[in-house]
PDB file of C-alpha atoms in Angstrom:
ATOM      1  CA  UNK A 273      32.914 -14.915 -61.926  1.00 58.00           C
ATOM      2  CA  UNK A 274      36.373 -16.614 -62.618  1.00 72.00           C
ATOM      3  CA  UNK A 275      37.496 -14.566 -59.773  1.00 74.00           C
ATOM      4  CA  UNK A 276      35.076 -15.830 -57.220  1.00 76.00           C
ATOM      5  CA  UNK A 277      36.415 -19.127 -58.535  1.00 76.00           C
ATOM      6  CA  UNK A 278      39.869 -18.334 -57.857  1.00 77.00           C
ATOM      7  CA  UNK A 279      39.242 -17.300 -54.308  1.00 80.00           C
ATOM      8  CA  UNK A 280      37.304 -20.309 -53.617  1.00 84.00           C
ATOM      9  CA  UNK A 281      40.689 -22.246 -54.255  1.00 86.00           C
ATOM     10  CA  UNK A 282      42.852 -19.921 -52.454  1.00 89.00           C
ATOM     11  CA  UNK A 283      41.669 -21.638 -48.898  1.00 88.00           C
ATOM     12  CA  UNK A 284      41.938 -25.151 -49.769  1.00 91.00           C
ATOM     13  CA  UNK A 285      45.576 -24.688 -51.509  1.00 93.00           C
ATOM     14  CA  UNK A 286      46.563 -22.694 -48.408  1.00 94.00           C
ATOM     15  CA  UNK A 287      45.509 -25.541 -46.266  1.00 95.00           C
ATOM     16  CA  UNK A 288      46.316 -28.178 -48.012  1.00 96.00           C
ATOM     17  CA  UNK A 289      49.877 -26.697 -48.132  1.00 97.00           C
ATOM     18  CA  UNK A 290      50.450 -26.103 -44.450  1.00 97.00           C
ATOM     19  CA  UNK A 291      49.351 -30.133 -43.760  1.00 97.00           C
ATOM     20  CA  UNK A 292      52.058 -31.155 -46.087  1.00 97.00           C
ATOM     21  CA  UNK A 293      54.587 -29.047 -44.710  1.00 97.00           C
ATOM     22  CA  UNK A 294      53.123 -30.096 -41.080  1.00 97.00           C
ATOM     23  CA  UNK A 295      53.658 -33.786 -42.249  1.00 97.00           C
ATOM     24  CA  UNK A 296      56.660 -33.350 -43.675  1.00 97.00           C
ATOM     25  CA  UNK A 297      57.758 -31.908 -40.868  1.00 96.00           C
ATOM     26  CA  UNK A 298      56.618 -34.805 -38.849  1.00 96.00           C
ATOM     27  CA  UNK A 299      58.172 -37.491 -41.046  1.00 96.00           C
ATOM     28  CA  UNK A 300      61.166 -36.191 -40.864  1.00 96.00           C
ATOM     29  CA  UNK A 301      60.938 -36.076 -36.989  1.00 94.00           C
ATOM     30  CA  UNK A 302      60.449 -39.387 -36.744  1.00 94.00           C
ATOM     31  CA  UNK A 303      62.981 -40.368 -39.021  1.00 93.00           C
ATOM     32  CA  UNK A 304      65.919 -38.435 -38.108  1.00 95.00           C
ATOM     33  CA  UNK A 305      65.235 -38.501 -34.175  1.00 92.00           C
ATOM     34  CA  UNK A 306      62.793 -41.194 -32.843  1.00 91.00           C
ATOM     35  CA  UNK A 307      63.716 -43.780 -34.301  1.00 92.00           C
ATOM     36  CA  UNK A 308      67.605 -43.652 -33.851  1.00 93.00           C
ATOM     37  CA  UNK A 309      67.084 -42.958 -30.419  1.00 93.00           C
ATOM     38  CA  UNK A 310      64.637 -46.169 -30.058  1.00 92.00           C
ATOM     39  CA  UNK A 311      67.234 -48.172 -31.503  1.00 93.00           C
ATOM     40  CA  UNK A 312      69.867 -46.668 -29.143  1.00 93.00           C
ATOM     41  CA  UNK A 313      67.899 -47.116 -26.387  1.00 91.00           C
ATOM     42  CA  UNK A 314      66.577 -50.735 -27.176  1.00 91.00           C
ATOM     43  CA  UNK A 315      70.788 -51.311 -26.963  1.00 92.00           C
ATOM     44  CA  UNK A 316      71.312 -49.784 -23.819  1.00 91.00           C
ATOM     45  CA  UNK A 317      68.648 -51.659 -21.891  1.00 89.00           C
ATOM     46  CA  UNK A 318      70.654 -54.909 -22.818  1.00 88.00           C
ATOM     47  CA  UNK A 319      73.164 -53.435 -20.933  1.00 89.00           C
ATOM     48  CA  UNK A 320      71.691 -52.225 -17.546  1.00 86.00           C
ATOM     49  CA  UNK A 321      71.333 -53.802 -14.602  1.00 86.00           C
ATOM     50  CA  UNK A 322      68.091 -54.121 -12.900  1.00 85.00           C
ATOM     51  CA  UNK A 323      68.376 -51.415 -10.403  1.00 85.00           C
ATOM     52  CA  UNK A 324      68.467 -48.861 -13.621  1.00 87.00           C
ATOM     53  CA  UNK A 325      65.742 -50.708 -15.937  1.00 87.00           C
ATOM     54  CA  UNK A 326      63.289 -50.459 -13.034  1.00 86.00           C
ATOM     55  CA  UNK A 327      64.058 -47.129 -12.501  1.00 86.00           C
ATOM     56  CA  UNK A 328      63.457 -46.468 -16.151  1.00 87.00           C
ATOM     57  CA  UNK A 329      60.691 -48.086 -16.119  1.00 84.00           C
ATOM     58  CA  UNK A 330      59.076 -46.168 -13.068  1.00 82.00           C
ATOM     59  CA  UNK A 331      59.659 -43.215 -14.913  1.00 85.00           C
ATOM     60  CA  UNK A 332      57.988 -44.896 -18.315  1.00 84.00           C
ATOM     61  CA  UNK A 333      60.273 -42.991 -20.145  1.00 85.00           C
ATOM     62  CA  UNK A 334      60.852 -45.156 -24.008  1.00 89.00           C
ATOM     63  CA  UNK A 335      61.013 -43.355 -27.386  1.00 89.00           C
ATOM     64  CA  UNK A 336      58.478 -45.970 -28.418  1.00 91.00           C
ATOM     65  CA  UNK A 337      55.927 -48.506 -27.207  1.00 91.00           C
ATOM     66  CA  UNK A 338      57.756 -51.209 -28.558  1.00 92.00           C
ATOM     67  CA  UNK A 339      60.754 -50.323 -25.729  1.00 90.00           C
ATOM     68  CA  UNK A 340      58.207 -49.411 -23.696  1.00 90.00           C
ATOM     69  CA  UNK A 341      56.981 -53.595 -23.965  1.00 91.00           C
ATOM     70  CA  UNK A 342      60.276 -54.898 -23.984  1.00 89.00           C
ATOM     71  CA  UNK A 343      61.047 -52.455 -20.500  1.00 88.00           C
ATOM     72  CA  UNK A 344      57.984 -53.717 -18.816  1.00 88.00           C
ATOM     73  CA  UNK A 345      59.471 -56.694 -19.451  1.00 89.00           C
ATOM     74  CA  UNK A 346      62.958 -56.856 -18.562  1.00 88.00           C
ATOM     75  CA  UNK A 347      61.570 -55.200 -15.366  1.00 85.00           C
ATOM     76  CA  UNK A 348      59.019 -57.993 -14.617  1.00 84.00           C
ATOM     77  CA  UNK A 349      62.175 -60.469 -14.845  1.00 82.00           C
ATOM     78  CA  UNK A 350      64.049 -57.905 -12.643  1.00 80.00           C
ATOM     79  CA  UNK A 351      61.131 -58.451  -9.631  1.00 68.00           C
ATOM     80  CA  UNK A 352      62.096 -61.539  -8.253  1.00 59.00           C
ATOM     81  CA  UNK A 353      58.909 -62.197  -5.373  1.00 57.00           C
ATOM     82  CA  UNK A 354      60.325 -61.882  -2.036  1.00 58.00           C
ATOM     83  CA  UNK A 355      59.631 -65.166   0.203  1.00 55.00           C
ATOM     84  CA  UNK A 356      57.172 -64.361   2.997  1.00 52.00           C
ATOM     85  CA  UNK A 357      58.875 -64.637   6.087  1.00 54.00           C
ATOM     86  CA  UNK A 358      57.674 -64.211   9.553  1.00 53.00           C
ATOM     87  CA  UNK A 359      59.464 -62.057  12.202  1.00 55.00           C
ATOM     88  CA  UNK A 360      60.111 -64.642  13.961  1.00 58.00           C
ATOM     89  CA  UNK A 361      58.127 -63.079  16.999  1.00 59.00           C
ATOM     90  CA  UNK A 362      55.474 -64.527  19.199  1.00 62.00           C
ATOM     91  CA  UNK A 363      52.160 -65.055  17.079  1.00 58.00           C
ATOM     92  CA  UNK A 364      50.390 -62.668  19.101  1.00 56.00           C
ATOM     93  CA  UNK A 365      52.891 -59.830  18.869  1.00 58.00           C
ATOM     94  CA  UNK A 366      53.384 -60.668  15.049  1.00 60.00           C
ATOM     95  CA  UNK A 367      49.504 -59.806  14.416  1.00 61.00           C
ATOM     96  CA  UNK A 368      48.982 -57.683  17.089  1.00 68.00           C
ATOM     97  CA  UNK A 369      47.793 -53.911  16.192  1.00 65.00           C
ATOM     98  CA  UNK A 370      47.664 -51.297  19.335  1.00 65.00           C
ATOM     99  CA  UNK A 371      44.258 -50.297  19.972  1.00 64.00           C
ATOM    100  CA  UNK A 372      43.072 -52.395  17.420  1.00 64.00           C
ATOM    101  CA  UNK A 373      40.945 -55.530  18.199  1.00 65.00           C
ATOM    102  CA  UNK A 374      41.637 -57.359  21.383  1.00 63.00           C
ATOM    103  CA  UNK A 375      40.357 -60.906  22.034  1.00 62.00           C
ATOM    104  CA  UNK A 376      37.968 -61.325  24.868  1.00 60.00           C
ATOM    105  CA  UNK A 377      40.649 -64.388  26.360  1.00 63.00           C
ATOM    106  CA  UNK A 378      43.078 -62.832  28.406  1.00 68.00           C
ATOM    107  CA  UNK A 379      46.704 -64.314  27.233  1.00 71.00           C
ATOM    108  CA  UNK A 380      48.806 -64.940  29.788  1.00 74.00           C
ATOM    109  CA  UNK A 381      51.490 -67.857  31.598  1.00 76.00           C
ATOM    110  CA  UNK A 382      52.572 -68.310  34.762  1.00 76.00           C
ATOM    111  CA  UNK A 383      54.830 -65.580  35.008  1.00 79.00           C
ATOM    112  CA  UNK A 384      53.888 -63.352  32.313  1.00 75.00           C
ATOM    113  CA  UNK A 385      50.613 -61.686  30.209  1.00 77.00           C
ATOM    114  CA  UNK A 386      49.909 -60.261  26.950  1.00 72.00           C
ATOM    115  CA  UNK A 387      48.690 -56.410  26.700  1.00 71.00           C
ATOM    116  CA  UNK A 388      46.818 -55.967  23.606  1.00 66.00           C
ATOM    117  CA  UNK A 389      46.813 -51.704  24.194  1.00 68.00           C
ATOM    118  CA  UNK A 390      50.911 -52.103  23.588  1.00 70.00           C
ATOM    119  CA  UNK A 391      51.348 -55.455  22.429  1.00 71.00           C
ATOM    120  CA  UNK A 392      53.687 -56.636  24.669  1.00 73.00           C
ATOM    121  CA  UNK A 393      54.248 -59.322  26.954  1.00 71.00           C
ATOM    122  CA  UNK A 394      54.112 -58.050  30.586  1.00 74.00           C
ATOM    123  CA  UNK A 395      55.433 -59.764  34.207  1.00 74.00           C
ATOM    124  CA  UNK A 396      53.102 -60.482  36.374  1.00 68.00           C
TER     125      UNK A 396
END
């Protein structure tokens, strides 16, 4: 009987054994590696310039999800919106798409028209 007891407790020894050592092997992981390396890498994104942080943050590449935040947003700072501007070309040209949708109204001046199959202004 008593030995039937001890190989009951053989398992749960064995296991509960290999999680400490997994932990342990974690902790020390995280300790020794992660977090130095956060706090490194927290330092060098003060330092780069926004070409490299959005870069970095394309790749979503941070020891942590703390950097990870604070990347997201440096890089949202980094985005400045771009004014719309026009092309400066005639209206029709601007929205004009070949072989796309073509106004029944022929447009056209005294000495030229508008082809909507090449969106271009044409002599007459």
């Amino acid at each position: 009987m008593e030995e039937d007891a001890l190989r009951f407790w053989i398992i749960p020894i064995v296991c509960l054994v290999s999680a400490s050592l997994i932990f342990s092997v974690a902790l020390v992981y995280k300790f020794n590696i992660v977090f130095p390396n956060a706090e490194l890498e927290r330092l060098e994104m003060n330092e780069m310039s926004c070409a490299e942080i959005l870069r970095k943050d394309g790749a979503n590449d941070y020891w942590t999800p703390e950097n990870s935040q604070i990347g997201r947003a440096k890089a949202a700072g980094c985005n400045v919106p771009k004014e719309s501007q026009g092309s400066d070309l005639n209206p029709y040209v601007e929205f004009c798409t070949p072989g796309g949708f073509a106004p029944d109204k022929k447009i056209e001046n005294s000495t030229h028209s508008f082809n909507h199959d090449t969106c271009t202004w044409d002599g007459k």
